[in-house]
Tab-separated table of C-alpha atoms in Angstrom:
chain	number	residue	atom	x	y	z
K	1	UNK	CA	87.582	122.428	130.536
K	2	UNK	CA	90.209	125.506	131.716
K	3	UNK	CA	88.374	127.362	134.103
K	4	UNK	CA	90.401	130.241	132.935
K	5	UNK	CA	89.468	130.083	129.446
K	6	UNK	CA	85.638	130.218	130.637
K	7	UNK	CA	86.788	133.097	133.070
K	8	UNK	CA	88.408	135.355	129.690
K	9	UNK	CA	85.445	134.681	127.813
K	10	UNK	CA	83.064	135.912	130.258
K	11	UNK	CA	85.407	138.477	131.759
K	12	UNK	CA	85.236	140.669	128.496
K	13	UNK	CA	81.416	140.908	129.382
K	14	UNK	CA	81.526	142.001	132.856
K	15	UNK	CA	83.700	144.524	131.971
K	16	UNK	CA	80.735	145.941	129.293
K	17	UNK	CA	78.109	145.469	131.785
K	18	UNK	CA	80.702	147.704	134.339
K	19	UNK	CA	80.720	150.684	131.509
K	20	UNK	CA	76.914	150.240	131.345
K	21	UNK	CA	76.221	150.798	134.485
K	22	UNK	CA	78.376	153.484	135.120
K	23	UNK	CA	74.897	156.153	134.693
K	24	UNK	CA	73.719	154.458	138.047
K	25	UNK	CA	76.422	156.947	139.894
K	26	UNK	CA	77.300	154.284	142.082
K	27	UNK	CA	80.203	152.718	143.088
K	28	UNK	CA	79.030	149.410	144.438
K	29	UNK	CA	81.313	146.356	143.803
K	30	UNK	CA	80.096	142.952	143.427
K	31	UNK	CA	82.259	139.767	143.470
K	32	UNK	CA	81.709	136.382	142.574
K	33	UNK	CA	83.513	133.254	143.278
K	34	UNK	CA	84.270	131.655	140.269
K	35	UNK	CA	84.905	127.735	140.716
K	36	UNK	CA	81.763	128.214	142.742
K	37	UNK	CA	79.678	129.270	140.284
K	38	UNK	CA	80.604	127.541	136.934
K	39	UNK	CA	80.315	124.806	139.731
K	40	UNK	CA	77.006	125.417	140.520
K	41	UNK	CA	75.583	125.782	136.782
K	42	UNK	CA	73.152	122.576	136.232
K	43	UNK	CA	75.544	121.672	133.037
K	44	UNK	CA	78.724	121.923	134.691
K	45	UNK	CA	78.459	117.294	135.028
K	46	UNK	CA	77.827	117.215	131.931
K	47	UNK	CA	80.439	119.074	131.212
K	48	UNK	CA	82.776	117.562	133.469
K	49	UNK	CA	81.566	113.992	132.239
K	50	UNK	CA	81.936	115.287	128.600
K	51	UNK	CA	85.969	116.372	129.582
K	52	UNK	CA	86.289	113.257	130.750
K	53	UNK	CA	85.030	111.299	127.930
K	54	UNK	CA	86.962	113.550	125.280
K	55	UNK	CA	90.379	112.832	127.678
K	56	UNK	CA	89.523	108.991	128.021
K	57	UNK	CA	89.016	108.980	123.576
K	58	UNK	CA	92.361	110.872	123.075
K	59	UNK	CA	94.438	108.358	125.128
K	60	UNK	CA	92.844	105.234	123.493
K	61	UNK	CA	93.034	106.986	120.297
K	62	UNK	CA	97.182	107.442	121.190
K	63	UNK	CA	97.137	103.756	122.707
K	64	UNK	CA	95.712	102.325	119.449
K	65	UNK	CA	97.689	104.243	117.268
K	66	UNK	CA	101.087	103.522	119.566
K	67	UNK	CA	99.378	99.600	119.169
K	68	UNK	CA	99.161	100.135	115.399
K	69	UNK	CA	102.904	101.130	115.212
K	70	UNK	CA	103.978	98.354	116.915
K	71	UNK	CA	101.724	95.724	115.085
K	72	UNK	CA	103.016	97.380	111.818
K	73	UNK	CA	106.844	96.700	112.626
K	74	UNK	CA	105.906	93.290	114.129
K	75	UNK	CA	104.091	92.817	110.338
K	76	UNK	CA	107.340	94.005	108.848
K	77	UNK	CA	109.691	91.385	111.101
K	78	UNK	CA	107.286	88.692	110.186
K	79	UNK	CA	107.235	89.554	106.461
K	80	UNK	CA	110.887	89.842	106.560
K	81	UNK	CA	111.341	86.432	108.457
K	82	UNK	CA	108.860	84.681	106.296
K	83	UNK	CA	110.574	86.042	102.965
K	84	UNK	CA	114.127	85.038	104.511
K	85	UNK	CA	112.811	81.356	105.526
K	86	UNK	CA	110.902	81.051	102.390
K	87	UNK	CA	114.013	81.989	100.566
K	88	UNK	CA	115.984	79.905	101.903
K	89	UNK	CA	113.610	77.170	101.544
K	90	UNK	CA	113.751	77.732	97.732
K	91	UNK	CA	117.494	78.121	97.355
K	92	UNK	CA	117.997	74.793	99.646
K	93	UNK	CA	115.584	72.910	97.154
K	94	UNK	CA	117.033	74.336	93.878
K	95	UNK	CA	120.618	73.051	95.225
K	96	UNK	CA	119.189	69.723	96.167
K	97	UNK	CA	117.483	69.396	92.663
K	98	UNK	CA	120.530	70.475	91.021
K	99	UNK	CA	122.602	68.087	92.569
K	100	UNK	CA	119.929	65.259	91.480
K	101	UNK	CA	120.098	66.283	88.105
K	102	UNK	CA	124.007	66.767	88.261
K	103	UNK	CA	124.350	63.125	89.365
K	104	UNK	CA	122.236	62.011	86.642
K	105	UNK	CA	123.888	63.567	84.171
K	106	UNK	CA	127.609	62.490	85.485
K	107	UNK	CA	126.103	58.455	85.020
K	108	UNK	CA	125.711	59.790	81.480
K	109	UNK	CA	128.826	60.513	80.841
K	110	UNK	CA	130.506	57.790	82.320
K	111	UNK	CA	128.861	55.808	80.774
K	112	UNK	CA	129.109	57.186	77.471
K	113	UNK	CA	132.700	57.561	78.395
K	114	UNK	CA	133.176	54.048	79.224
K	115	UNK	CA	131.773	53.273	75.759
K	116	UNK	CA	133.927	55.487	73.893
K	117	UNK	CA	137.019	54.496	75.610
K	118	UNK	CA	136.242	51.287	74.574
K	119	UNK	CA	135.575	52.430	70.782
K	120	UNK	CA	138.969	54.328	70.942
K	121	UNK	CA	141.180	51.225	72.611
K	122	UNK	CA	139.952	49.733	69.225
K	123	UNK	CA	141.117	51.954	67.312
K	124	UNK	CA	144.741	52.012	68.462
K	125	UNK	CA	145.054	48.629	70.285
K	126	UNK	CA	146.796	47.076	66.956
K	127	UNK	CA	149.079	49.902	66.906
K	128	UNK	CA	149.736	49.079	70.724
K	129	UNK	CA	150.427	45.297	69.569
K	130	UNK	CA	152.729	46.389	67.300
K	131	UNK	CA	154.488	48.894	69.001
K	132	UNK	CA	154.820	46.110	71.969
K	133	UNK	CA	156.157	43.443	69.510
K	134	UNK	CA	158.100	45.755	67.991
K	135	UNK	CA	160.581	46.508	71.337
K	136	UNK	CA	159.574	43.406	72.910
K	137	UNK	CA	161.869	41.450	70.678
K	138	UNK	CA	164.716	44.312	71.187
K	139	UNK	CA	164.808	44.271	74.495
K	140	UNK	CA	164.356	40.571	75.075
K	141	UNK	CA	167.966	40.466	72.480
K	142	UNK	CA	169.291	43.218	75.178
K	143	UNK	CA	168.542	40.837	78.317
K	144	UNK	CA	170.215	37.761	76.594
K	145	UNK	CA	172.907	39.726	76.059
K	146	UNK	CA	173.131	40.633	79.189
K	147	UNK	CA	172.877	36.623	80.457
K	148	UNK	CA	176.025	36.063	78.448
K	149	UNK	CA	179.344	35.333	80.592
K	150	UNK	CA	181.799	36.624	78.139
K	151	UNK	CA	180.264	40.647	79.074
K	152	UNK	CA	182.804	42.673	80.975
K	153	UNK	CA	181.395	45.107	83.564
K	154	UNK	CA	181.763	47.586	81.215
K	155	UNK	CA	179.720	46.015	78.287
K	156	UNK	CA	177.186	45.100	80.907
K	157	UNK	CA	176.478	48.626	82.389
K	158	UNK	CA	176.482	49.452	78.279
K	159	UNK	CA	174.174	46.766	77.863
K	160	UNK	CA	171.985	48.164	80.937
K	161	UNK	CA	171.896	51.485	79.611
K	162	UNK	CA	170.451	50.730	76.156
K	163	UNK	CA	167.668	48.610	77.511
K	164	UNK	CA	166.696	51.645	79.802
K	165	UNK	CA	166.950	53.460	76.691
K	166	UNK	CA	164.643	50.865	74.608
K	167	UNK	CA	161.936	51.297	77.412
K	168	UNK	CA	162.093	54.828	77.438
K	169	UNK	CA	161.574	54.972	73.677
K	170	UNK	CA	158.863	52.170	73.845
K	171	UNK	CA	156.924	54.323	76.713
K	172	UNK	CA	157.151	57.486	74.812
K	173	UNK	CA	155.721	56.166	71.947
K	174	UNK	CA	152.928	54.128	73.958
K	175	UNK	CA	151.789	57.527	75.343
K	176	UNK	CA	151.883	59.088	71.865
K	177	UNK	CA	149.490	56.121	70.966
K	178	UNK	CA	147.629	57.395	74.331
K	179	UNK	CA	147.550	60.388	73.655
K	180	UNK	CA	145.370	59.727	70.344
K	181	UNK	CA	143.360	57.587	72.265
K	182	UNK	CA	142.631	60.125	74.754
K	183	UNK	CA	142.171	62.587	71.646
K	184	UNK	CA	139.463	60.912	70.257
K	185	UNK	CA	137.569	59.853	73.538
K	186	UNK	CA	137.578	63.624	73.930
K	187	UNK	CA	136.753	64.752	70.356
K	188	UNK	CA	133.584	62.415	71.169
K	189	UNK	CA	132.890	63.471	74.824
K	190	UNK	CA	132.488	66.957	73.890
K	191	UNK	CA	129.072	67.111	72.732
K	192	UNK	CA	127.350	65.091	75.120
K	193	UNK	CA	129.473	67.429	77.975
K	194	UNK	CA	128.376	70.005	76.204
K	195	UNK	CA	124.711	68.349	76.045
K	196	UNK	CA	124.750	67.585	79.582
K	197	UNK	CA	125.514	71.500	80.192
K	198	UNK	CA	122.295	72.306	78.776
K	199	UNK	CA	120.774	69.860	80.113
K	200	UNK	CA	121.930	71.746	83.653
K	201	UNK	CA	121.015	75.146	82.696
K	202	UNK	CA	117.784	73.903	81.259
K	203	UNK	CA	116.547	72.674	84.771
K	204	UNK	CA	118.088	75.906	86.527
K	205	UNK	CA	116.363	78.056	84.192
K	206	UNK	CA	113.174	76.049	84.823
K	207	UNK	CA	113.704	75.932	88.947
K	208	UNK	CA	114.765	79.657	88.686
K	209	UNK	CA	111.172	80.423	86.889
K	210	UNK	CA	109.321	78.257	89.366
K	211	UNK	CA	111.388	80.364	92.345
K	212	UNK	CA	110.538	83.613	90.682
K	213	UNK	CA	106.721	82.636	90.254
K	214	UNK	CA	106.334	81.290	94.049
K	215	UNK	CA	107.897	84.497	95.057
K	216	UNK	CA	106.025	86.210	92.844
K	217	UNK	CA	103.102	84.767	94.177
K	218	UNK	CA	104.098	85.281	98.668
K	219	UNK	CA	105.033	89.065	97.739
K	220	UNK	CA	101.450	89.747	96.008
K	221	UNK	CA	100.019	88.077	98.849
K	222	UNK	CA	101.878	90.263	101.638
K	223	UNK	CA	102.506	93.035	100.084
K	224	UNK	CA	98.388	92.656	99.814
K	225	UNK	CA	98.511	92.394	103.109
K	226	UNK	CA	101.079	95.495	104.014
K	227	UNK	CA	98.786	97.936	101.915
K	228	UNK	CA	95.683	96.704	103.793
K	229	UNK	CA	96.877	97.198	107.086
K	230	UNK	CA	97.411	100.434	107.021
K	231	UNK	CA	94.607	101.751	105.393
K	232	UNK	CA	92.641	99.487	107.924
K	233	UNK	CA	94.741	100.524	110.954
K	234	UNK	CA	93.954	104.558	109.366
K	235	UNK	CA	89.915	103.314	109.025
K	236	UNK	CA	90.151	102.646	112.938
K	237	UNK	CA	91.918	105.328	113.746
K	238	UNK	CA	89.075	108.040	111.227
K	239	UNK	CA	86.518	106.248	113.332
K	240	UNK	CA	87.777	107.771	116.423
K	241	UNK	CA	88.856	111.044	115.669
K	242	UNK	CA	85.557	111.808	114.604
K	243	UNK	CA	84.062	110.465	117.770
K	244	UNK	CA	86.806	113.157	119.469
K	245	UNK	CA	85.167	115.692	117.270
K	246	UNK	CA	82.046	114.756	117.995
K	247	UNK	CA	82.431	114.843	121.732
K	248	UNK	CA	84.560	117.959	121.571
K	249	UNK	CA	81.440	119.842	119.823
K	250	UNK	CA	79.193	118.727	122.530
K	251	UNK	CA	81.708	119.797	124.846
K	252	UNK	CA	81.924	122.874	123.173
K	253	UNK	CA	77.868	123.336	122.686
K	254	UNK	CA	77.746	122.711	126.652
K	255	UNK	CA	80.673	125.670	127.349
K	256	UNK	CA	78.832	128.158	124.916
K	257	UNK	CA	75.510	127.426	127.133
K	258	UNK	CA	77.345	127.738	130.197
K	259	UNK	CA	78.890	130.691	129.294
K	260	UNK	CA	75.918	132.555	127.662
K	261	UNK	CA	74.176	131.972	131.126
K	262	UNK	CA	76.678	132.737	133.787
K	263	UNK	CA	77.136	136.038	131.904
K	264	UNK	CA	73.623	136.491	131.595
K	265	UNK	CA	73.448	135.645	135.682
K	266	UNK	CA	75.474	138.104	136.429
K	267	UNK	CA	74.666	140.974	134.253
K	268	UNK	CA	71.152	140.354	136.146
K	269	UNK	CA	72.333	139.933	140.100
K	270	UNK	CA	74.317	143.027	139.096
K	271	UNK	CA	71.395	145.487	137.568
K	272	UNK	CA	69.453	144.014	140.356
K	273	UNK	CA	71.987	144.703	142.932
K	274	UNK	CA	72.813	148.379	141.099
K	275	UNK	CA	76.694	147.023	140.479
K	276	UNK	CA	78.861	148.978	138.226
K	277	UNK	CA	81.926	146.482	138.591
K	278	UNK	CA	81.963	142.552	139.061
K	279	UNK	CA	85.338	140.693	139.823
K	280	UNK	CA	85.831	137.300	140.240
K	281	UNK	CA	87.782	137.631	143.092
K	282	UNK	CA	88.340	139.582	145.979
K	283	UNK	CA	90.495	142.817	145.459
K	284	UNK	CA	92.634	144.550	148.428
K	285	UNK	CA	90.852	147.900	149.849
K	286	UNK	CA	87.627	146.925	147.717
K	287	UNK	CA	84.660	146.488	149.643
K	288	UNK	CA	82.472	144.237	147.577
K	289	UNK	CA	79.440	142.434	147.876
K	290	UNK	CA	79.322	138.610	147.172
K	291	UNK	CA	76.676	137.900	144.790
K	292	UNK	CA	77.964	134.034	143.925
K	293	UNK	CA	74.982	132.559	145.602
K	294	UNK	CA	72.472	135.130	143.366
K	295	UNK	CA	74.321	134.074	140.156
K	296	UNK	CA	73.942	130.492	140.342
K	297	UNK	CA	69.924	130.855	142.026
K	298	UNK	CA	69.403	132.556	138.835
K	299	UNK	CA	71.182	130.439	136.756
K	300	UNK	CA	69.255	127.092	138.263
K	301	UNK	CA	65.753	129.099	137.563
K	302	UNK	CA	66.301	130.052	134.056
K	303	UNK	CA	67.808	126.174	133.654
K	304	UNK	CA	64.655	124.718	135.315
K	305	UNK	CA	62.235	127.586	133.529
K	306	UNK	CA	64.104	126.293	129.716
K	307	UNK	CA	63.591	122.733	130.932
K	308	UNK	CA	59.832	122.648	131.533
Protein backbone atom coordinates (compact mmCIF):
# COMPACT_ATOMS: atom_id res chain seq x y z
CA UNK A 1 0.00 0.00 0.00
CA UNK A 2 1.54 3.84 -0.82
CA UNK A 3 2.31 5.17 2.36
CA UNK A 4 1.61 8.46 0.79
CA UNK A 5 -1.78 7.75 -0.25
CA UNK A 6 -2.57 6.73 3.55
CA UNK A 7 -0.60 10.00 4.54
CA UNK A 8 -3.25 12.40 2.02
CA UNK A 9 -6.08 10.67 3.35
CA UNK A 10 -5.37 11.25 6.86
CA UNK A 11 -3.57 14.53 6.31
CA UNK A 12 -6.94 16.31 5.32
CA UNK A 13 -8.00 15.37 8.98
CA UNK A 14 -5.22 16.69 10.93
CA UNK A 15 -5.54 19.70 9.30
CA UNK A 16 -9.53 19.89 10.72
CA UNK A 17 -8.50 18.78 14.04
CA UNK A 18 -5.62 21.91 13.75
CA UNK A 19 -8.70 24.52 13.02
CA UNK A 20 -10.51 22.86 15.96
CA UNK A 21 -8.26 23.39 18.27
CA UNK A 22 -7.33 26.67 17.47
CA UNK A 23 -9.90 28.04 20.77
CA UNK A 24 -7.19 26.30 23.04
CA UNK A 25 -4.92 29.66 22.36
CA UNK A 26 -2.04 27.59 22.10
CA UNK A 27 0.52 27.12 19.84
CA UNK A 28 1.88 23.72 20.70
CA UNK A 29 3.08 21.53 17.75
CA UNK A 30 2.96 17.89 17.73
CA UNK A 31 4.72 15.59 15.20
CA UNK A 32 4.45 12.15 14.37
CA UNK A 33 6.60 9.83 12.49
CA UNK A 34 4.73 8.35 9.94
CA UNK A 35 6.29 4.89 8.69
CA UNK A 36 6.46 4.47 12.43
CA UNK A 37 3.15 4.62 13.16
CA UNK A 38 1.10 3.04 10.26
CA UNK A 39 3.97 0.57 11.26
CA UNK A 40 2.98 0.14 14.55
CA UNK A 41 -0.97 -0.25 13.90
CA UNK A 42 -1.84 -4.10 14.85
CA UNK A 43 -3.27 -4.41 11.03
CA UNK A 44 -0.43 -3.03 9.31
CA UNK A 45 0.77 -7.46 8.57
CA UNK A 46 -2.16 -7.96 7.50
CA UNK A 47 -1.98 -5.42 5.43
CA UNK A 48 1.38 -5.93 4.28
CA UNK A 49 0.57 -9.78 3.79
CA UNK A 50 -2.67 -8.70 1.94
CA UNK A 51 -0.20 -6.31 -0.63
CA UNK A 52 1.65 -9.06 -1.05
CA UNK A 53 -0.91 -11.52 -1.92
CA UNK A 54 -2.80 -8.96 -4.32
CA UNK A 55 1.01 -8.36 -6.09
CA UNK A 56 1.77 -12.24 -6.14
CA UNK A 57 -2.28 -12.74 -8.00
CA UNK A 58 -1.58 -9.91 -10.55
CA UNK A 59 1.71 -11.46 -11.83
CA UNK A 60 0.27 -15.04 -12.11
CA UNK A 61 -2.77 -13.56 -13.47
CA UNK A 62 -0.19 -11.73 -16.33
CA UNK A 63 1.92 -15.11 -16.41
CA UNK A 64 -1.21 -17.16 -17.24
CA UNK A 65 -2.59 -14.87 -19.52
CA UNK A 66 1.11 -14.28 -21.33
CA UNK A 67 0.86 -18.57 -21.07
CA UNK A 68 -2.59 -18.41 -22.69
CA UNK A 69 -1.24 -16.27 -25.63
CA UNK A 70 1.34 -18.42 -26.32
CA UNK A 71 -0.68 -21.77 -26.03
CA UNK A 72 -3.25 -20.02 -28.36
CA UNK A 73 -0.63 -19.37 -31.27
CA UNK A 74 0.99 -22.78 -30.56
CA UNK A 75 -2.99 -24.09 -31.11
CA UNK A 76 -3.03 -22.03 -34.26
CA UNK A 77 0.58 -23.58 -35.69
CA UNK A 78 -0.72 -26.96 -34.83
CA UNK A 79 -4.13 -26.44 -36.48
CA UNK A 80 -2.41 -24.98 -39.37
CA UNK A 81 0.19 -27.92 -39.60
CA UNK A 82 -2.42 -30.53 -39.08
CA UNK A 83 -4.78 -28.93 -41.87
CA UNK A 84 -1.58 -28.62 -44.25
CA UNK A 85 -0.50 -32.44 -43.54
CA UNK A 86 -4.00 -33.58 -43.64
CA UNK A 87 -4.33 -31.82 -46.91
CA UNK A 88 -1.80 -33.05 -48.36
CA UNK A 89 -2.60 -36.43 -47.25
CA UNK A 90 -5.93 -36.13 -49.17
CA UNK A 91 -4.60 -34.58 -52.36
CA UNK A 92 -1.65 -37.39 -52.41
CA UNK A 93 -4.49 -40.13 -52.15
CA UNK A 94 -6.94 -38.56 -54.67
CA UNK A 95 -3.84 -38.52 -57.26
CA UNK A 96 -2.94 -42.05 -56.40
CA UNK A 97 -6.66 -43.16 -56.86
CA UNK A 98 -6.90 -41.28 -59.95
CA UNK A 99 -4.08 -42.75 -61.45
CA UNK A 100 -5.61 -46.36 -60.49
CA UNK A 101 -8.66 -45.59 -62.10
CA UNK A 102 -6.82 -43.86 -65.13
CA UNK A 103 -4.90 -47.11 -65.73
CA UNK A 104 -7.96 -49.04 -65.65
CA UNK A 105 -9.66 -47.22 -67.89
CA UNK A 106 -6.57 -46.94 -70.56
CA UNK A 107 -6.76 -51.26 -70.53
CA UNK A 108 -10.27 -50.39 -71.69
CA UNK A 109 -9.54 -48.75 -74.41
CA UNK A 110 -6.88 -50.67 -75.70
CA UNK A 111 -8.52 -53.18 -75.61
CA UNK A 112 -11.55 -52.04 -77.17
CA UNK A 113 -9.17 -50.46 -79.57
CA UNK A 114 -7.45 -53.56 -80.39
CA UNK A 115 -10.90 -55.00 -81.19
CA UNK A 116 -12.00 -52.35 -83.38
CA UNK A 117 -8.87 -52.17 -85.30
CA UNK A 118 -9.39 -55.52 -85.96
CA UNK A 119 -13.21 -54.93 -87.07
CA UNK A 120 -11.93 -52.04 -89.33
CA UNK A 121 -8.77 -54.13 -91.05
CA UNK A 122 -11.91 -56.18 -92.13
CA UNK A 123 -13.51 -53.85 -93.53
CA UNK A 124 -10.85 -52.54 -95.92
CA UNK A 125 -8.39 -55.50 -96.07
CA UNK A 126 -10.08 -56.64 -99.58
CA UNK A 127 -9.70 -53.25 -100.80
CA UNK A 128 -5.94 -53.53 -99.60
CA UNK A 129 -5.76 -56.96 -101.68
CA UNK A 130 -6.88 -55.35 -104.47
CA UNK A 131 -5.17 -52.30 -104.44
CA UNK A 132 -1.85 -54.60 -103.88
CA UNK A 133 -2.73 -56.87 -106.88
CA UNK A 134 -3.66 -54.17 -108.70
CA UNK A 135 0.19 -52.41 -108.86
CA UNK A 136 1.77 -55.55 -107.98
CA UNK A 137 1.36 -56.82 -111.48
CA UNK A 138 2.48 -53.16 -112.88
CA UNK A 139 5.36 -52.93 -111.28
CA UNK A 140 6.48 -56.52 -111.51
CA UNK A 141 5.96 -55.65 -115.83
CA UNK A 142 8.26 -52.43 -114.88
CA UNK A 143 11.14 -54.69 -113.24
CA UNK A 144 11.13 -57.17 -116.25
CA UNK A 145 11.48 -54.49 -118.27
CA UNK A 146 14.06 -53.33 -116.63
CA UNK A 147 15.93 -57.11 -116.75
CA UNK A 148 15.80 -56.77 -120.51
CA UNK A 149 19.34 -56.23 -122.33
CA UNK A 150 18.08 -54.40 -125.29
CA UNK A 151 17.27 -51.03 -122.57
CA UNK A 152 19.62 -48.16 -123.21
CA UNK A 153 20.64 -46.13 -120.13
CA UNK A 154 18.24 -43.84 -121.03
CA UNK A 155 15.14 -46.20 -121.22
CA UNK A 156 16.41 -47.68 -118.02
CA UNK A 157 16.56 -44.48 -115.82
CA UNK A 158 12.86 -44.00 -117.72
CA UNK A 159 12.03 -47.31 -116.68
CA UNK A 160 13.34 -46.47 -112.97
CA UNK A 161 11.41 -43.46 -112.76
CA UNK A 162 7.95 -44.89 -113.52
CA UNK A 163 8.30 -47.69 -111.05
CA UNK A 164 9.13 -44.97 -108.34
CA UNK A 165 6.17 -43.41 -109.69
CA UNK A 166 3.90 -46.75 -109.48
CA UNK A 167 4.95 -47.01 -105.71
CA UNK A 168 4.25 -43.63 -104.97
CA UNK A 169 0.76 -43.93 -106.43
CA UNK A 170 0.27 -47.44 -104.79
CA UNK A 171 1.35 -45.83 -101.20
CA UNK A 172 -0.89 -42.91 -101.59
CA UNK A 173 -3.71 -44.82 -102.19
CA UNK A 174 -2.82 -47.50 -99.36
CA UNK A 175 -2.93 -44.56 -96.89
CA UNK A 176 -6.22 -43.31 -98.36
CA UNK A 177 -7.43 -46.95 -97.56
CA UNK A 178 -5.69 -46.10 -94.00
CA UNK A 179 -6.98 -43.35 -93.56
CA UNK A 180 -10.68 -44.92 -93.61
CA UNK A 181 -9.49 -47.45 -91.49
CA UNK A 182 -8.26 -45.10 -89.00
CA UNK A 183 -11.69 -43.16 -89.61
CA UNK A 184 -13.76 -45.71 -88.49
CA UNK A 185 -11.59 -47.08 -85.51
CA UNK A 186 -12.10 -43.49 -84.40
CA UNK A 187 -15.80 -42.96 -85.27
CA UNK A 188 -16.05 -46.13 -82.81
CA UNK A 189 -13.47 -45.09 -80.11
CA UNK A 190 -15.24 -41.99 -79.41
CA UNK A 191 -17.86 -43.04 -77.15
CA UNK A 192 -16.15 -45.32 -75.00
CA UNK A 193 -13.25 -42.22 -74.73
CA UNK A 194 -15.85 -40.28 -74.10
CA UNK A 195 -17.32 -43.03 -71.56
CA UNK A 196 -14.10 -43.48 -69.97
CA UNK A 197 -14.10 -39.50 -69.34
CA UNK A 198 -16.99 -39.88 -67.21
CA UNK A 199 -16.00 -42.58 -65.87
CA UNK A 200 -12.85 -40.17 -64.56
CA UNK A 201 -14.86 -37.32 -63.47
CA UNK A 202 -17.31 -39.65 -61.84
CA UNK A 203 -14.60 -40.95 -59.32
CA UNK A 204 -13.11 -37.27 -58.91
CA UNK A 205 -16.39 -35.97 -58.16
CA UNK A 206 -16.88 -38.85 -55.69
CA UNK A 207 -13.07 -38.49 -54.05
CA UNK A 208 -13.64 -34.65 -54.16
CA UNK A 209 -17.02 -35.21 -51.93
CA UNK A 210 -15.27 -37.68 -49.66
CA UNK A 211 -12.23 -34.80 -49.33
CA UNK A 212 -14.78 -32.13 -48.69
CA UNK A 213 -16.70 -34.32 -46.00
CA UNK A 214 -13.32 -35.43 -44.07
CA UNK A 215 -12.45 -31.83 -44.07
CA UNK A 216 -15.60 -30.98 -43.24
CA UNK A 217 -15.49 -33.19 -40.49
CA UNK A 218 -11.30 -32.05 -38.90
CA UNK A 219 -12.51 -28.25 -39.23
CA UNK A 220 -15.81 -28.89 -36.99
CA UNK A 221 -13.66 -30.72 -34.76
CA UNK A 222 -10.90 -27.85 -34.34
CA UNK A 223 -12.57 -25.15 -34.98
CA UNK A 224 -14.62 -26.85 -31.81
CA UNK A 225 -11.68 -26.82 -30.30
CA UNK A 226 -10.41 -23.00 -31.20
CA UNK A 227 -13.82 -21.59 -29.79
CA UNK A 228 -13.38 -23.61 -26.57
CA UNK A 229 -10.11 -22.52 -25.76
CA UNK A 230 -10.65 -19.30 -25.44
CA UNK A 231 -13.64 -19.08 -23.64
CA UNK A 232 -11.87 -21.67 -21.28
CA UNK A 233 -8.54 -19.79 -21.21
CA UNK A 234 -11.17 -16.35 -20.39
CA UNK A 235 -13.05 -18.86 -17.54
CA UNK A 236 -9.44 -19.12 -15.90
CA UNK A 237 -8.53 -15.96 -16.29
CA UNK A 238 -12.62 -14.51 -14.57
CA UNK A 239 -11.60 -16.87 -11.82
CA UNK A 240 -8.71 -14.80 -10.92
CA UNK A 241 -9.59 -11.42 -11.40
CA UNK A 242 -12.20 -11.84 -9.03
CA UNK A 243 -9.88 -13.36 -6.51
CA UNK A 244 -7.76 -9.81 -7.26
CA UNK A 245 -10.97 -8.10 -6.41
CA UNK A 246 -11.59 -9.94 -3.69
CA UNK A 247 -8.23 -9.46 -2.08
CA UNK A 248 -8.08 -5.85 -3.16
CA UNK A 249 -11.45 -5.20 -1.02
CA UNK A 250 -9.92 -6.78 1.94
CA UNK A 251 -7.01 -4.79 1.31
CA UNK A 252 -9.03 -1.94 1.02
CA UNK A 253 -11.44 -2.85 4.23
CA UNK A 254 -7.95 -3.19 6.20
CA UNK A 255 -6.66 0.60 4.86
CA UNK A 256 -10.16 2.17 5.74
CA UNK A 257 -9.64 0.57 9.44
CA UNK A 258 -6.23 1.68 9.56
CA UNK A 259 -6.95 4.90 8.54
CA UNK A 260 -10.15 5.58 10.62
CA UNK A 261 -7.86 4.72 13.68
CA UNK A 262 -4.59 6.45 13.16
CA UNK A 263 -6.73 9.57 12.62
CA UNK A 264 -8.73 8.84 15.47
CA UNK A 265 -5.12 8.29 17.50
CA UNK A 266 -4.09 11.32 16.80
CA UNK A 267 -6.98 13.61 17.05
CA UNK A 268 -6.84 12.02 20.77
CA UNK A 269 -2.81 12.30 21.71
CA UNK A 270 -3.45 15.78 20.31
CA UNK A 271 -6.67 17.05 22.54
CA UNK A 272 -4.85 15.24 25.21
CA UNK A 273 -1.62 16.89 24.60
CA UNK A 274 -3.63 20.50 23.87
CA UNK A 275 -2.06 20.42 20.03
CA UNK A 276 -3.42 22.80 17.56
CA UNK A 277 -1.13 21.46 14.61
CA UNK A 278 0.17 17.80 13.87
CA UNK A 279 2.81 17.19 11.02
CA UNK A 280 4.16 14.18 10.00
CA UNK A 281 7.43 15.33 9.93
CA UNK A 282 9.73 17.56 11.42
CA UNK A 283 9.55 21.27 10.16
CA UNK A 284 12.70 23.81 10.33
CA UNK A 285 12.34 26.50 13.34
CA UNK A 286 9.23 24.39 14.67
CA UNK A 287 9.61 23.16 18.00
CA UNK A 288 7.33 20.18 18.20
CA UNK A 289 6.58 17.52 20.42
CA UNK A 290 6.79 13.82 19.23
CA UNK A 291 3.68 12.12 20.03
CA UNK A 292 4.40 8.83 17.58
CA UNK A 293 4.79 6.59 20.54
CA UNK A 294 1.13 8.05 22.10
CA UNK A 295 -0.52 7.41 18.68
CA UNK A 296 0.26 3.93 18.21
CA UNK A 297 -0.24 3.09 22.48
CA UNK A 298 -3.60 4.30 21.69
CA UNK A 299 -4.08 2.72 18.65
CA UNK A 300 -2.93 -0.95 20.20
CA UNK A 301 -5.60 -0.23 23.22
CA UNK A 302 -8.57 0.59 21.21
CA UNK A 303 -7.34 -2.62 18.82
CA UNK A 304 -7.05 -4.89 21.91
CA UNK A 305 -10.35 -3.09 23.69
CA UNK A 306 -12.46 -3.99 19.89
CA UNK A 307 -10.86 -7.42 20.07
CA UNK A 308 -12.06 -8.67 23.46
Amino acid sequence: MNRSLLWKIIVGIFVVFGCLFLNFRSDKIAVIDFEKVVAGHPQHKRLVHGEAVYKSLVEKRQDQENVARTQMRNLMKLYELRDMSERSYLEADFNTRMAEQQVIENERLEQYYHETEADAEEVVGEHKKELENEYQLRMFNIRMQMQSLKLTPEEKRNAERELQSVKGERDQRMQEIENVKMGIIAERMQPRIDEAHANLREVADGLNQDIMEKLGVSEGKYNKMMNDAPKAIKEALNIMDREIARQEERNRQILDKMTVDIASAVEKVAKDNRCTVVFKEYKVNVKADDITDDVIAIMRKENNEENK
